[in-house]
PDB file of N, CA and C in Angstrom:
ATOM      1  N   UNK A 288      -7.317 -38.143  47.870  1.00 76.00           N
ATOM      2  CA  UNK A 288      -8.918 -38.739  47.971  1.00 76.00           C
ATOM      3  C   UNK A 288      -9.235 -38.278  48.990  1.00 76.00           C
ATOM      4  N   UNK A 289     -10.300 -38.099  48.406  1.00 89.00           N
ATOM      5  CA  UNK A 289     -11.668 -38.040  49.970  1.00 89.00           C
ATOM      6  C   UNK A 289     -12.678 -39.382  49.264  1.00 89.00           C
ATOM      7  N   UNK A 290     -12.451 -39.980  50.276  1.00 87.00           N
ATOM      8  CA  UNK A 290     -13.699 -41.644  50.420  1.00 87.00           C
ATOM      9  C   UNK A 290     -14.547 -41.074  51.497  1.00 87.00           C
ATOM     10  N   UNK A 291     -16.218 -41.568  50.579  1.00 91.00           N
ATOM     11  CA  UNK A 291     -17.135 -41.571  52.192  1.00 91.00           C
ATOM     12  C   UNK A 291     -16.946 -42.625  53.225  1.00 91.00           C
ATOM     13  N   UNK A 292     -17.407 -42.164  54.250  1.00 87.00           N
ATOM     14  CA  UNK A 292     -16.735 -42.712  55.204  1.00 87.00           C
ATOM     15  C   UNK A 292     -17.447 -43.907  54.954  1.00 87.00           C
ATOM     16  N   UNK A 293     -18.553 -44.380  54.905  1.00 88.00           N
ATOM     17  CA  UNK A 293     -19.866 -45.352  54.509  1.00 88.00           C
ATOM     18  C   UNK A 293     -19.264 -46.289  53.651  1.00 88.00           C
ATOM     19  N   UNK A 294     -18.395 -46.212  52.044  1.00 91.00           N
ATOM     20  CA  UNK A 294     -17.332 -46.591  51.681  1.00 91.00           C
ATOM     21  C   UNK A 294     -16.250 -47.388  52.005  1.00 91.00           C
ATOM     22  N   UNK A 295     -15.504 -46.870  53.231  1.00 90.00           N
ATOM     23  CA  UNK A 295     -14.070 -47.213  53.626  1.00 90.00           C
ATOM     24  C   UNK A 295     -14.530 -48.603  54.847  1.00 90.00           C
ATOM     25  N   UNK A 296     -15.852 -48.004  55.538  1.00 88.00           N
ATOM     26  CA  UNK A 296     -16.501 -48.942  56.245  1.00 88.00           C
ATOM     27  C   UNK A 296     -16.723 -50.014  55.522  1.00 88.00           C
ATOM     28  N   UNK A 297     -17.591 -50.366  54.719  1.00 90.00           N
ATOM     29  CA  UNK A 297     -17.655 -51.273  53.903  1.00 90.00           C
ATOM     30  C   UNK A 297     -16.638 -51.621  53.551  1.00 90.00           C
ATOM     31  N   UNK A 298     -15.689 -51.689  52.616  1.00 92.00           N
ATOM     32  CA  UNK A 298     -14.439 -51.968  52.367  1.00 92.00           C
ATOM     33  C   UNK A 298     -13.747 -52.908  53.360  1.00 92.00           C
ATOM     34  N   UNK A 299     -13.566 -51.913  54.745  1.00 91.00           N
ATOM     35  CA  UNK A 299     -12.803 -52.287  55.672  1.00 91.00           C
ATOM     36  C   UNK A 299     -13.510 -53.996  56.524  1.00 91.00           C
ATOM     37  N   UNK A 300     -14.732 -54.379  56.020  1.00 89.00           N
ATOM     38  CA  UNK A 300     -15.702 -54.681  56.744  1.00 89.00           C
ATOM     39  C   UNK A 300     -15.306 -56.059  55.782  1.00 89.00           C
ATOM     40  N   UNK A 301     -15.941 -56.399  54.566  1.00 91.00           N
ATOM     41  CA  UNK A 301     -15.292 -57.137  53.636  1.00 91.00           C
ATOM     42  C   UNK A 301     -14.059 -57.454  53.380  1.00 91.00           C
ATOM     43  N   UNK A 302     -13.003 -57.076  53.769  1.00 94.00           N
ATOM     44  CA  UNK A 302     -11.101 -57.637  53.799  1.00 94.00           C
ATOM     45  C   UNK A 302     -10.919 -58.355  55.570  1.00 94.00           C
ATOM     46  N   UNK A 303     -11.889 -57.867  56.717  1.00 90.00           N
ATOM     47  CA  UNK A 303     -11.893 -58.424  57.620  1.00 90.00           C
ATOM     48  C   UNK A 303     -12.277 -59.436  57.720  1.00 90.00           C
ATOM     49  N   UNK A 304     -13.635 -59.427  57.274  1.00 90.00           N
ATOM     50  CA  UNK A 304     -14.415 -60.952  56.809  1.00 90.00           C
ATOM     51  C   UNK A 304     -13.728 -61.574  56.451  1.00 90.00           C
ATOM     52  N   UNK A 305     -13.054 -61.086  55.202  1.00 93.00           N
ATOM     53  CA  UNK A 305     -12.350 -62.307  53.844  1.00 93.00           C
ATOM     54  C   UNK A 305     -10.836 -63.084  55.078  1.00 93.00           C
ATOM     55  N   UNK A 306     -10.328 -62.136  55.595  1.00 95.00           N
ATOM     56  CA  UNK A 306      -9.371 -62.898  56.152  1.00 95.00           C
ATOM     57  C   UNK A 306      -9.767 -63.719  57.225  1.00 95.00           C
ATOM     58  N   UNK A 307     -10.555 -62.922  58.302  1.00 94.00           N
ATOM     59  CA  UNK A 307     -10.622 -63.977  59.652  1.00 94.00           C
ATOM     60  C   UNK A 307     -11.697 -64.835  59.999  1.00 94.00           C
ATOM     61  N   UNK A 308     -12.782 -64.719  58.563  1.00 93.00           N
ATOM     62  CA  UNK A 308     -13.881 -65.982  58.502  1.00 93.00           C
ATOM     63  C   UNK A 308     -15.020 -66.136  59.515  1.00 93.00           C
ATOM     64  N   UNK A 309     -15.004 -65.217  60.672  1.00 92.00           N
ATOM     65  CA  UNK A 309     -16.160 -65.334  61.890  1.00 92.00           C
ATOM     66  C   UNK A 309     -17.513 -65.623  60.985  1.00 92.00           C
ATOM     67  N   UNK A 310     -18.046 -66.416  62.491  1.00 93.00           N
ATOM     68  CA  UNK A 310     -19.375 -66.799  61.898  1.00 93.00           C
ATOM     69  C   UNK A 310     -20.399 -65.760  61.306  1.00 93.00           C
ATOM     70  N   UNK A 311     -21.274 -66.165  60.067  1.00 91.00           N
ATOM     71  CA  UNK A 311     -22.335 -65.092  60.555  1.00 91.00           C
ATOM     72  C   UNK A 311     -23.030 -64.738  61.291  1.00 91.00           C
ATOM     73  N   UNK A 312     -23.431 -65.388  62.062  1.00 93.00           N
ATOM     74  CA  UNK A 312     -24.160 -65.326  63.322  1.00 93.00           C
ATOM     75  C   UNK A 312     -23.657 -64.622  64.073  1.00 93.00           C
ATOM     76  N   UNK A 313     -22.199 -64.337  64.373  1.00 92.00           N
ATOM     77  CA  UNK A 313     -21.861 -63.427  64.887  1.00 92.00           C
ATOM     78  C   UNK A 313     -21.689 -62.048  64.929  1.00 92.00           C
ATOM     79  N   UNK A 314     -21.513 -61.954  63.100  1.00 89.00           N
ATOM     80  CA  UNK A 314     -21.702 -60.900  62.476  1.00 89.00           C
ATOM     81  C   UNK A 314     -23.104 -60.034  62.830  1.00 89.00           C
ATOM     82  N   UNK A 315     -23.745 -60.762  62.575  1.00 90.00           N
ATOM     83  CA  UNK A 315     -25.499 -60.231  62.623  1.00 90.00           C
ATOM     84  C   UNK A 315     -25.200 -59.964  63.920  1.00 90.00           C
ATOM     85  N   UNK A 316     -24.671 -60.863  65.414  1.00 92.00           N
ATOM     86  CA  UNK A 316     -24.895 -59.750  66.199  1.00 92.00           C
ATOM     87  C   UNK A 316     -24.333 -59.155  67.012  1.00 92.00           C
ATOM     88  N   UNK A 317     -23.874 -58.965  66.036  1.00 90.00           N
ATOM     89  CA  UNK A 317     -22.755 -57.015  66.963  1.00 90.00           C
ATOM     90  C   UNK A 317     -23.072 -56.943  66.136  1.00 90.00           C
ATOM     91  N   UNK A 318     -23.233 -56.585  64.553  1.00 87.00           N
ATOM     92  CA  UNK A 318     -23.714 -55.270  63.687  1.00 87.00           C
ATOM     93  C   UNK A 318     -25.377 -55.227  64.274  1.00 87.00           C
ATOM     94  N   UNK A 319     -26.431 -56.035  64.589  1.00 90.00           N
ATOM     95  CA  UNK A 319     -27.707 -55.588  65.986  1.00 90.00           C
ATOM     96  C   UNK A 319     -27.702 -55.489  67.122  1.00 90.00           C
ATOM     97  N   UNK A 320     -26.278 -56.127  67.470  1.00 87.00           N
ATOM     98  CA  UNK A 320     -26.225 -55.551  69.020  1.00 87.00           C
ATOM     99  C   UNK A 320     -25.689 -53.884  68.789  1.00 87.00           C
ATOM    100  N   UNK A 321     -24.892 -53.385  68.229  1.00 85.00           N
ATOM    101  CA  UNK A 321     -24.377 -52.052  67.640  1.00 85.00           C
ATOM    102  C   UNK A 321     -25.697 -50.847  67.302  1.00 85.00           C
ATOM    103  N   UNK A 322     -25.956 -51.491  66.196  1.00 86.00           N
ATOM    104  CA  UNK A 322     -27.447 -50.824  65.681  1.00 86.00           C
ATOM    105  C   UNK A 322     -28.637 -50.339  67.313  1.00 86.00           C
ATOM    106  N   UNK A 323     -28.982 -51.254  67.631  1.00 87.00           N
ATOM    107  CA  UNK A 323     -29.786 -50.866  68.956  1.00 87.00           C
ATOM    108  C   UNK A 323     -29.219 -50.015  69.990  1.00 87.00           C
ATOM    109  N   UNK A 324     -28.109 -51.037  70.478  1.00 83.00           N
ATOM    110  CA  UNK A 324     -27.236 -49.818  71.689  1.00 83.00           C
ATOM    111  C   UNK A 324     -27.572 -48.482  70.952  1.00 83.00           C
ATOM    112  N   UNK A 325     -26.808 -48.151  69.777  1.00 82.00           N
ATOM    113  CA  UNK A 325     -26.923 -46.825  69.707  1.00 82.00           C
ATOM    114  C   UNK A 325     -28.022 -45.779  69.609  1.00 82.00           C
ATOM    115  N   UNK A 326     -28.892 -46.995  69.051  1.00 84.00           N
ATOM    116  CA  UNK A 326     -30.800 -46.005  69.294  1.00 84.00           C
ATOM    117  C   UNK A 326     -31.191 -46.274  69.866  1.00 84.00           C
ATOM    118  N   UNK A 327     -30.589 -46.803  72.336  1.00 86.00           N
ATOM    119  CA  UNK A 327     -30.984 -46.779  73.483  1.00 86.00           C
ATOM    120  C   UNK A 327     -30.511 -46.187  74.114  1.00 86.00           C
ATOM    121  N   UNK A 328     -31.816 -45.572  75.090  1.00 87.00           N
ATOM    122  CA  UNK A 328     -31.433 -44.658  76.119  1.00 87.00           C
ATOM    123  C   UNK A 328     -29.803 -44.407  77.154  1.00 87.00           C
ATOM    124  N   UNK A 329     -29.480 -45.969  76.612  1.00 82.00           N
ATOM    125  CA  UNK A 329     -28.069 -45.729  77.444  1.00 82.00           C
ATOM    126  C   UNK A 329     -27.011 -45.293  76.238  1.00 82.00           C
ATOM    127  N   UNK A 330     -26.952 -45.223  75.283  1.00 84.00           N
ATOM    128  CA  UNK A 330     -26.007 -44.078  74.389  1.00 84.00           C
ATOM    129  C   UNK A 330     -25.443 -43.477  74.881  1.00 84.00           C
ATOM    130  N   UNK A 331     -25.847 -42.078  75.202  1.00 86.00           N
ATOM    131  CA  UNK A 331     -25.244 -41.058  75.788  1.00 86.00           C
ATOM    132  C   UNK A 331     -24.396 -41.583  77.506  1.00 86.00           C
ATOM    133  N   UNK A 332     -24.109 -42.873  78.284  1.00 84.00           N
ATOM    134  CA  UNK A 332     -23.110 -42.873  79.192  1.00 84.00           C
ATOM    135  C   UNK A 332     -22.921 -43.943  78.335  1.00 84.00           C
ATOM    136  N   UNK A 333     -22.390 -44.956  77.307  1.00 79.00           N
ATOM    137  CA  UNK A 333     -21.854 -45.862  76.434  1.00 79.00           C
ATOM    138  C   UNK A 333     -20.317 -44.959  75.984  1.00 79.00           C
ATOM    139  N   UNK A 334     -21.116 -44.016  75.138  1.00 82.00           N
ATOM    140  CA  UNK A 334     -20.344 -43.162  74.389  1.00 82.00           C
ATOM    141  C   UNK A 334     -18.824 -42.338  74.830  1.00 82.00           C
ATOM    142  N   UNK A 335     -19.123 -42.184  76.291  1.00 86.00           N
ATOM    143  CA  UNK A 335     -17.328 -41.570  76.866  1.00 86.00           C
ATOM    144  C   UNK A 335     -16.449 -42.550  77.016  1.00 86.00           C
ATOM    145  N   UNK A 336     -16.970 -44.020  76.839  1.00 83.00           N
ATOM    146  CA  UNK A 336     -16.286 -45.147  77.628  1.00 83.00           C
ATOM    147  C   UNK A 336     -15.987 -46.128  76.476  1.00 83.00           C
ATOM    148  N   UNK A 337     -16.571 -45.009  74.897  1.00 75.00           N
ATOM    149  CA  UNK A 337     -16.195 -46.136  74.061  1.00 75.00           C
ATOM    150  C   UNK A 337     -15.293 -44.856  73.362  1.00 75.00           C
ATOM    151  N   UNK A 338     -15.097 -43.734  73.783  1.00 77.00           N
ATOM    152  CA  UNK A 338     -14.226 -42.829  72.640  1.00 77.00           C
ATOM    153  C   UNK A 338     -12.933 -43.194  74.113  1.00 77.00           C
TER     154      UNK A 338
END
């Protein structure tokens, strides 16, 4: 069975949110921060650290 990555990420995100129940502002900050870091000039330097 071949599941698209975006669908798997949405499913894991929804299940994680329902089980842990973090505040919505924290979820928004993490998503926005990750998006901004991925688009920044720091992304090539952070890639080896994250992997």
